[in-house]
Amino acid sequence: MEQAEAGALVGRAQEAWDREEWLRAAELYEQVLAHYPDEEPSASWWYDAALAYKFLRNWSKAHELGREAAARAPRGAGDPAYWNLGIAATIRRDWATARDAWQGFGIEVPGGEGEIEGEFGPACVRLNTGGEQEVVWIQRLCPTRGRVMNVPVTKGRRFGEIVVHDGVPNGERTYSGATVSVFDELLLFEASELPTLHVTVHAPAAEDVDALVEAFFGQDFGAEPASGFQVLCGCCSTGSVDYTAKGTSAHAGTQKVWLAAPEEEARKLLDAWAAQAGERAWSELEFVS
């Protein structure tokens, strides 16, 4: 392939990119890279081709081309080629490459050969349900993976599942003075076996609701009172939301509570909670998903 022809293909790839024709752009870049893998601008072509496949959720190709892009990127300088490779390698469960990618970006991760199981702090993820959007809190296990710590109200999603999220924040949430980023979910990485239930409870005081939540979390289960939910429009969801200022803490009264626990265990915990105070009560425990 002559350089003039390669230049024309790159131009067409960039035009396809501008039209968000990701597959066409990637294929054109690949045609050029087959002949010019290591020219001065090749690093950006590898990066764009890998990113296009990431947009297409073609993780095999994003992983393959991402390795080439990262091999031509400076280490320890926060180059996004390493972050995109870290995502693709995580989804492909190529833990050696994922570890190297995070370190190449400039992030220290736990050593070892299996799944990365670190403590990377809290964040929020906007679940990808194909319809309704729901933002949940996660505990991050690595730079792109986290365990869901809320009981999702969206059917089919569960407390304790592990999700992979994108690297670019799309909103933020503040609670008790701490602000965290909201990321968009890329995929469900590991399902949870805990079913989702909902129950009607009567709590004389807000502290009674807190006690119920603590009883379930104390057994590694989940509980989410309806009085703690906040419904937002799409624009607000991708903005900055202060949960404390909006008054989303649980309150007293009769309300629905979403639970993540086996039904038998949920009944035991509800009975024990109700027995601790005479005015506490529960009814209508039902399976959700």
mmCIF file of C-alpha atoms in Angstrom:
data_model
loop_
_atom_site.group_PDB
_atom_site.id
_atom_site.type_symbol
_atom_site.label_atom_id
_atom_site.label_comp_id
_atom_site.label_asym_id
_atom_site.label_seq_id
_atom_site.Cartn_x
_atom_site.Cartn_y
_atom_site.Cartn_z
ATOM 1 C CA MET A 1 0.000 0.000 0.000
ATOM 2 C CA GLU A 2 1.410 3.356 -1.039
ATOM 3 C CA GLN A 3 1.491 6.185 1.508
ATOM 4 C CA ALA A 4 -0.930 8.244 -0.568
ATOM 5 C CA GLU A 5 -3.459 5.429 -0.502
ATOM 6 C CA ALA A 6 -2.922 4.995 3.246
ATOM 7 C CA GLY A 7 -3.483 8.703 3.782
ATOM 8 C CA ALA A 8 -6.745 8.547 1.855
ATOM 9 C CA LEU A 9 -7.928 5.585 3.971
ATOM 10 C CA VAL A 10 -7.066 7.436 7.178
ATOM 11 C CA GLY A 11 -9.082 10.408 5.941
ATOM 12 C CA ARG A 12 -12.058 8.169 5.235
ATOM 13 C CA ALA A 13 -11.666 6.548 8.657
ATOM 14 C CA GLN A 14 -11.752 9.946 10.326
ATOM 15 C CA GLU A 15 -14.859 10.927 8.358
ATOM 16 C CA ALA A 16 -16.568 7.673 9.412
ATOM 17 C CA TRP A 17 -15.529 8.402 13.010
ATOM 18 C CA ASP A 18 -17.129 11.840 12.869
ATOM 19 C CA ARG A 19 -20.359 10.171 11.688
ATOM 20 C CA GLU A 20 -20.050 7.656 14.551
ATOM 21 C CA GLU A 21 -19.802 4.802 12.077
ATOM 22 C CA TRP A 22 -17.579 2.905 14.470
ATOM 23 C CA LEU A 23 -17.229 -0.366 12.577
ATOM 24 C CA ARG A 24 -16.401 1.357 9.293
ATOM 25 C CA ALA A 25 -13.820 3.590 11.007
ATOM 26 C CA ALA A 26 -12.156 0.659 12.768
ATOM 27 C CA GLU A 27 -11.962 -1.457 9.633
ATOM 28 C CA LEU A 28 -10.392 1.375 7.640
ATOM 29 C CA TYR A 29 -7.797 1.992 10.359
ATOM 30 C CA GLU A 30 -7.020 -1.722 10.429
ATOM 31 C CA GLN A 31 -6.391 -1.724 6.682
ATOM 32 C CA VAL A 32 -3.799 1.009 7.118
ATOM 33 C CA LEU A 33 -2.240 -0.525 10.232
ATOM 34 C CA ALA A 34 -1.708 -3.829 8.448
ATOM 35 C CA HIS A 35 0.885 -1.986 6.334
ATOM 36 C CA TYR A 36 1.999 0.829 8.659
ATOM 37 C CA PRO A 37 1.831 -0.480 12.251
ATOM 38 C CA ASP A 38 4.650 1.658 13.628
ATOM 39 C CA GLU A 39 4.644 4.965 11.802
ATOM 40 C CA GLU A 40 4.627 8.107 13.944
ATOM 41 C CA PRO A 41 0.807 8.546 13.838
ATOM 42 C CA SER A 42 0.129 4.800 14.149
ATOM 43 C CA ALA A 43 -0.308 4.944 17.934
ATOM 44 C CA SER A 44 -3.372 7.174 17.558
ATOM 45 C CA TRP A 45 -4.769 4.897 14.808
ATOM 46 C CA TRP A 46 -4.423 1.836 17.051
ATOM 47 C CA TYR A 47 -6.091 3.777 19.868
ATOM 48 C CA ASP A 48 -9.022 4.980 17.755
ATOM 49 C CA ALA A 49 -9.595 1.534 16.246
ATOM 50 C CA ALA A 50 -9.581 -0.095 19.694
ATOM 51 C CA LEU A 51 -11.900 2.610 21.043
ATOM 52 C CA ALA A 52 -14.314 2.111 18.149
ATOM 53 C CA TYR A 53 -14.570 -1.583 19.007
ATOM 54 C CA LYS A 54 -15.125 -0.614 22.661
ATOM 55 C CA PHE A 55 -18.072 1.556 21.565
ATOM 56 C CA LEU A 56 -19.360 -1.475 19.630
ATOM 57 C CA ARG A 57 -18.923 -3.677 22.748
ATOM 58 C CA ASN A 58 -16.727 -5.993 20.677
ATOM 59 C CA TRP A 59 -14.473 -6.839 23.594
ATOM 60 C CA SER A 60 -12.350 -9.379 21.738
ATOM 61 C CA LYS A 61 -11.292 -6.789 19.151
ATOM 62 C CA ALA A 62 -11.023 -4.008 21.746
ATOM 63 C CA HIS A 63 -8.669 -6.286 23.697
ATOM 64 C CA GLU A 64 -6.629 -7.248 20.620
ATOM 65 C CA LEU A 65 -6.169 -3.732 19.260
ATOM 66 C CA GLY A 66 -5.986 -2.209 22.725
ATOM 67 C CA ARG A 67 -2.843 -4.197 23.427
ATOM 68 C CA GLU A 68 -1.261 -2.705 20.317
ATOM 69 C CA ALA A 69 -2.328 0.814 21.341
ATOM 70 C CA ALA A 70 -0.970 0.419 24.866
ATOM 71 C CA ALA A 71 2.324 -0.977 23.568
ATOM 72 C CA ARG A 72 2.873 2.377 21.849
ATOM 73 C CA ALA A 73 1.741 4.595 24.762
ATOM 74 C CA PRO A 74 3.950 6.080 27.510
ATOM 75 C CA ARG A 75 3.717 4.230 30.826
ATOM 76 C CA GLY A 76 2.791 5.929 34.078
ATOM 77 C CA ALA A 77 1.416 9.043 32.388
ATOM 78 C CA GLY A 78 -2.335 8.355 32.569
ATOM 79 C CA ASP A 79 -2.613 7.511 28.879
ATOM 80 C CA PRO A 80 -6.217 6.440 28.103
ATOM 81 C CA ALA A 81 -4.960 3.569 25.915
ATOM 82 C CA TYR A 82 -4.124 1.716 29.128
ATOM 83 C CA TRP A 83 -7.527 2.417 30.680
ATOM 84 C CA ASN A 84 -9.428 1.103 27.675
ATOM 85 C CA LEU A 85 -7.180 -1.957 27.599
ATOM 86 C CA GLY A 86 -7.800 -2.453 31.332
ATOM 87 C CA ILE A 87 -11.558 -2.514 30.709
ATOM 88 C CA ALA A 88 -11.323 -4.923 27.763
ATOM 89 C CA ALA A 89 -8.859 -7.208 29.559
ATOM 90 C CA THR A 90 -11.088 -7.283 32.647
ATOM 91 C CA ILE A 91 -14.121 -8.260 30.586
ATOM 92 C CA ARG A 92 -12.028 -10.923 28.847
ATOM 93 C CA ARG A 93 -10.776 -12.057 32.287
ATOM 94 C CA ASP A 94 -7.189 -11.604 31.173
ATOM 95 C CA TRP A 95 -6.002 -10.592 34.623
ATOM 96 C CA ALA A 96 -2.293 -10.399 33.792
ATOM 97 C CA THR A 97 -2.987 -7.886 31.019
ATOM 98 C CA ALA A 98 -5.481 -5.991 33.188
ATOM 99 C CA ARG A 99 -2.929 -5.612 35.977
ATOM 100 C CA ASP A 100 -0.276 -4.439 33.546
ATOM 101 C CA ALA A 101 -2.722 -1.979 31.972
ATOM 102 C CA TRP A 102 -3.657 -0.374 35.289
ATOM 103 C CA GLN A 103 -0.005 -0.124 36.248
ATOM 104 C CA GLY A 104 0.755 1.322 32.817
ATOM 105 C CA PHE A 105 -1.905 3.957 33.437
ATOM 106 C CA GLY A 106 -0.332 4.728 36.817
ATOM 107 C CA ILE A 107 -2.582 2.862 39.269
ATOM 108 C CA GLU A 108 -1.275 0.374 41.799
ATOM 109 C CA VAL A 109 -3.305 -2.840 42.052
ATOM 110 C CA PRO A 110 -2.925 -5.907 44.281
ATOM 111 C CA GLY A 111 -0.487 -8.514 43.057
ATOM 112 C CA GLY A 112 -1.402 -12.064 42.151
ATOM 113 C CA GLU A 113 -2.654 -13.938 39.138
ATOM 114 C CA GLY A 114 -6.434 -14.212 39.558
ATOM 115 C CA GLU A 115 -9.238 -11.662 39.745
ATOM 116 C CA ILE A 116 -8.281 -8.268 41.093
ATOM 117 C CA GLU A 117 -9.893 -7.943 44.519
ATOM 118 C CA GLY A 118 -8.844 -4.563 45.865
ATOM 119 C CA GLU A 119 -10.417 -1.725 47.839
ATOM 120 C CA PHE A 120 -10.882 1.176 45.482
ATOM 121 C CA GLY A 121 -13.587 2.982 47.434
ATOM 122 C CA PRO A 122 -17.241 3.744 46.700
ATOM 123 C CA ALA A 123 -18.736 4.984 43.459
ATOM 124 C CA CYS A 124 -22.106 5.003 41.724
ATOM 125 C CA VAL A 125 -23.106 3.138 38.575
ATOM 126 C CA ARG A 126 -26.023 3.796 36.249
ATOM 127 C CA LEU A 127 -27.334 0.316 35.513
ATOM 128 C CA ASN A 128 -27.783 -0.639 31.867
ATOM 129 C CA THR A 129 -31.196 -2.287 31.890
ATOM 130 C CA GLY A 130 -32.154 -1.598 28.292
ATOM 131 C CA GLY A 131 -35.015 0.594 29.489
ATOM 132 C CA GLU A 132 -35.297 2.191 32.921
ATOM 133 C CA GLN A 133 -32.201 3.818 34.380
ATOM 134 C CA GLU A 134 -31.243 3.278 37.987
ATOM 135 C CA VAL A 135 -28.198 4.631 39.792
ATOM 136 C CA VAL A 136 -26.828 2.373 42.523
ATOM 137 C CA TRP A 137 -23.870 2.528 44.878
ATOM 138 C CA ILE A 138 -20.996 0.118 44.397
ATOM 139 C CA GLN A 139 -17.850 -0.854 46.249
ATOM 140 C CA ARG A 140 -15.083 -0.825 43.652
ATOM 141 C CA LEU A 141 -12.936 -3.962 43.454
ATOM 142 C CA CYS A 142 -10.656 -2.577 40.734
ATOM 143 C CA PRO A 143 -10.637 0.588 38.604
ATOM 144 C CA THR A 144 -13.514 -0.693 36.418
ATOM 145 C CA ARG A 145 -15.358 -3.330 38.484
ATOM 146 C CA GLY A 146 -17.615 -3.017 41.537
ATOM 147 C CA ARG A 147 -20.076 -4.861 43.739
ATOM 148 C CA VAL A 148 -23.628 -3.437 43.910
ATOM 149 C CA MET A 149 -24.418 -2.349 47.470
ATOM 150 C CA ASN A 150 -28.047 -1.239 46.977
ATOM 151 C CA VAL A 151 -31.038 -3.470 46.382
ATOM 152 C CA PRO A 152 -31.996 -2.437 42.824
ATOM 153 C CA VAL A 153 -35.696 -1.865 42.226
ATOM 154 C CA THR A 154 -35.248 -2.568 38.515
ATOM 155 C CA LYS A 155 -36.426 -6.106 37.810
ATOM 156 C CA GLY A 156 -33.681 -8.543 36.890
ATOM 157 C CA ARG A 157 -30.951 -6.701 38.797
ATOM 158 C CA ARG A 158 -29.772 -7.799 42.227
ATOM 159 C CA PHE A 159 -27.890 -6.761 45.323
ATOM 160 C CA GLY A 160 -24.336 -8.125 45.389
ATOM 161 C CA GLU A 161 -23.863 -8.556 41.651
ATOM 162 C CA ILE A 162 -20.592 -7.353 40.153
ATOM 163 C CA VAL A 163 -20.675 -4.903 37.260
ATOM 164 C CA VAL A 164 -18.092 -3.435 34.904
ATOM 165 C CA HIS A 165 -18.396 0.302 34.364
ATOM 166 C CA ASP A 166 -16.973 2.818 31.924
ATOM 167 C CA GLY A 167 -14.043 5.049 32.814
ATOM 168 C CA VAL A 168 -15.580 8.462 32.047
ATOM 169 C CA PRO A 169 -17.866 9.861 34.794
ATOM 170 C CA ASN A 170 -21.411 10.780 33.778
ATOM 171 C CA GLY A 171 -22.660 12.623 36.851
ATOM 172 C CA GLU A 172 -21.857 12.732 40.540
ATOM 173 C CA ARG A 173 -23.547 12.078 43.864
ATOM 174 C CA THR A 174 -22.894 13.584 47.293
ATOM 175 C CA TYR A 175 -23.829 11.911 50.557
ATOM 176 C CA SER A 176 -22.748 12.936 54.053
ATOM 177 C CA GLY A 177 -20.225 15.364 52.595
ATOM 178 C CA ALA A 178 -18.495 12.836 50.306
ATOM 179 C CA THR A 179 -18.802 13.250 46.538
ATOM 180 C CA VAL A 180 -18.333 10.289 44.188
ATOM 181 C CA SER A 181 -18.549 9.877 40.431
ATOM 182 C CA VAL A 182 -21.409 8.172 38.588
ATOM 183 C CA PHE A 183 -20.246 5.813 35.838
ATOM 184 C CA ASP A 184 -22.290 4.099 33.142
ATOM 185 C CA GLU A 185 -22.458 0.318 33.346
ATOM 186 C CA LEU A 186 -20.856 -1.593 30.480
ATOM 187 C CA LEU A 187 -22.030 -5.072 31.432
ATOM 188 C CA LEU A 188 -23.030 -7.424 34.215
ATOM 189 C CA PHE A 189 -19.822 -9.261 35.097
ATOM 190 C CA GLU A 190 -21.058 -11.660 37.778
ATOM 191 C CA ALA A 191 -24.665 -12.338 38.747
ATOM 192 C CA SER A 192 -25.900 -12.538 42.340
ATOM 193 C CA GLU A 193 -27.760 -15.529 43.726
ATOM 194 C CA LEU A 194 -29.680 -13.449 46.279
ATOM 195 C CA PRO A 195 -33.312 -12.966 45.219
ATOM 196 C CA THR A 196 -35.049 -9.605 45.485
ATOM 197 C CA LEU A 197 -38.166 -9.399 47.677
ATOM 198 C CA HIS A 198 -40.310 -6.569 48.855
ATOM 199 C CA VAL A 199 -42.256 -6.243 52.053
ATOM 200 C CA THR A 200 -44.577 -3.732 53.698
ATOM 201 C CA VAL A 201 -43.325 -2.588 57.091
ATOM 202 C CA HIS A 202 -44.650 -0.259 59.761
ATOM 203 C CA ALA A 203 -41.862 1.616 61.526
ATOM 204 C CA PRO A 204 -42.834 3.949 64.397
ATOM 205 C CA ALA A 205 -39.603 5.947 63.995
ATOM 206 C CA ALA A 206 -36.871 6.461 61.416
ATOM 207 C CA GLU A 207 -34.517 4.625 63.759
ATOM 208 C CA ASP A 208 -36.690 1.534 63.361
ATOM 209 C CA VAL A 209 -36.105 1.590 59.597
ATOM 210 C CA ASP A 210 -32.377 1.993 60.192
ATOM 211 C CA ALA A 211 -32.449 -0.995 62.550
ATOM 212 C CA LEU A 212 -34.118 -3.130 59.879
ATOM 213 C CA VAL A 213 -31.511 -2.168 57.289
ATOM 214 C CA GLU A 214 -28.694 -2.894 59.737
ATOM 215 C CA ALA A 215 -30.165 -6.303 60.592
ATOM 216 C CA PHE A 216 -30.065 -7.362 56.950
ATOM 217 C CA PHE A 217 -26.648 -5.895 56.201
ATOM 218 C CA GLY A 218 -25.313 -7.577 59.316
ATOM 219 C CA GLN A 219 -26.008 -10.912 57.600
ATOM 220 C CA ASP A 220 -24.487 -9.770 54.277
ATOM 221 C CA PHE A 221 -27.978 -9.251 52.865
ATOM 222 C CA GLY A 222 -29.528 -6.016 51.612
ATOM 223 C CA ALA A 223 -32.464 -3.802 52.532
ATOM 224 C CA GLU A 224 -33.634 -0.660 50.762
ATOM 225 C CA PRO A 225 -36.563 1.372 52.170
ATOM 226 C CA ALA A 226 -38.790 3.118 49.646
ATOM 227 C CA SER A 227 -38.470 6.323 51.644
ATOM 228 C CA GLY A 228 -34.801 6.401 50.664
ATOM 229 C CA PHE A 229 -35.455 6.366 46.909
ATOM 230 C CA GLN A 230 -35.227 9.445 44.722
ATOM 231 C CA VAL A 231 -36.688 9.604 41.201
ATOM 232 C CA LEU A 232 -34.793 11.904 38.833
ATOM 233 C CA CYS A 233 -35.286 12.982 35.237
ATOM 234 C CA GLY A 234 -32.630 12.031 32.705
ATOM 235 C CA CYS A 235 -30.918 15.428 32.782
ATOM 236 C CA CYS A 236 -30.733 15.500 36.573
ATOM 237 C CA SER A 237 -29.470 11.919 36.710
ATOM 238 C CA THR A 238 -26.361 12.859 34.734
ATOM 239 C CA GLY A 239 -25.770 15.970 36.815
ATOM 240 C CA SER A 240 -24.666 16.585 40.388
ATOM 241 C CA VAL A 241 -27.080 15.391 43.081
ATOM 242 C CA ASP A 242 -26.689 15.927 46.826
ATOM 243 C CA TYR A 243 -28.613 13.100 48.508
ATOM 244 C CA THR A 244 -28.323 14.744 51.912
ATOM 245 C CA ALA A 245 -29.718 18.044 50.674
ATOM 246 C CA LYS A 246 -32.584 16.272 48.913
ATOM 247 C CA GLY A 247 -33.635 14.534 52.097
ATOM 248 C CA THR A 248 -33.413 10.946 50.929
ATOM 249 C CA SER A 249 -32.836 9.397 54.352
ATOM 250 C CA ALA A 250 -35.416 6.848 55.471
ATOM 251 C CA HIS A 251 -38.397 8.067 57.490
ATOM 252 C CA ALA A 252 -40.987 6.547 59.781
ATOM 253 C CA GLY A 253 -44.350 5.160 58.780
ATOM 254 C CA THR A 254 -45.796 2.373 56.675
ATOM 255 C CA GLN A 255 -43.769 1.782 53.541
ATOM 256 C CA LYS A 256 -42.316 -0.755 51.118
ATOM 257 C CA VAL A 257 -38.822 -2.113 51.709
ATOM 258 C CA TRP A 258 -36.881 -3.974 49.031
ATOM 259 C CA LEU A 259 -34.878 -6.886 50.434
ATOM 260 C CA ALA A 260 -32.059 -9.065 49.119
ATOM 261 C CA ALA A 261 -32.122 -12.347 50.992
ATOM 262 C CA PRO A 262 -33.466 -15.908 50.780
ATOM 263 C CA GLU A 263 -37.160 -15.810 51.711
ATOM 264 C CA GLU A 264 -36.772 -17.991 54.814
ATOM 265 C CA GLU A 265 -33.920 -15.862 56.143
ATOM 266 C CA ALA A 266 -35.855 -12.686 55.374
ATOM 267 C CA ARG A 267 -38.837 -13.899 57.414
ATOM 268 C CA LYS A 268 -36.605 -14.701 60.392
ATOM 269 C CA LEU A 269 -34.963 -11.300 60.317
ATOM 270 C CA LEU A 270 -38.301 -9.504 59.924
ATOM 271 C CA ASP A 271 -39.799 -11.438 62.833
ATOM 272 C CA ALA A 272 -36.807 -10.670 65.039
ATOM 273 C CA TRP A 273 -36.956 -6.982 64.082
ATOM 274 C CA ALA A 274 -40.704 -6.755 64.811
ATOM 275 C CA ALA A 275 -40.308 -8.524 68.166
ATOM 276 C CA GLN A 276 -37.857 -5.897 69.435
ATOM 277 C CA ALA A 277 -40.532 -3.176 69.635
ATOM 278 C CA GLY A 278 -44.261 -3.532 70.088
ATOM 279 C CA GLU A 279 -45.378 -1.154 67.315
ATOM 280 C CA ARG A 280 -43.105 -2.581 64.612
ATOM 281 C CA ALA A 281 -44.878 -4.805 62.082
ATOM 282 C CA TRP A 282 -44.481 -6.314 58.647
ATOM 283 C CA SER A 283 -46.707 -7.984 56.038
ATOM 284 C CA GLU A 284 -46.999 -8.930 52.351
ATOM 285 C CA LEU A 285 -43.535 -10.329 51.754
ATOM 286 C CA GLU A 286 -43.365 -10.985 47.993
ATOM 287 C CA PHE A 287 -40.815 -12.228 45.478
ATOM 288 C CA VAL A 288 -39.733 -9.630 42.883
ATOM 289 C CA SER A 289 -36.927 -11.256 40.898
#
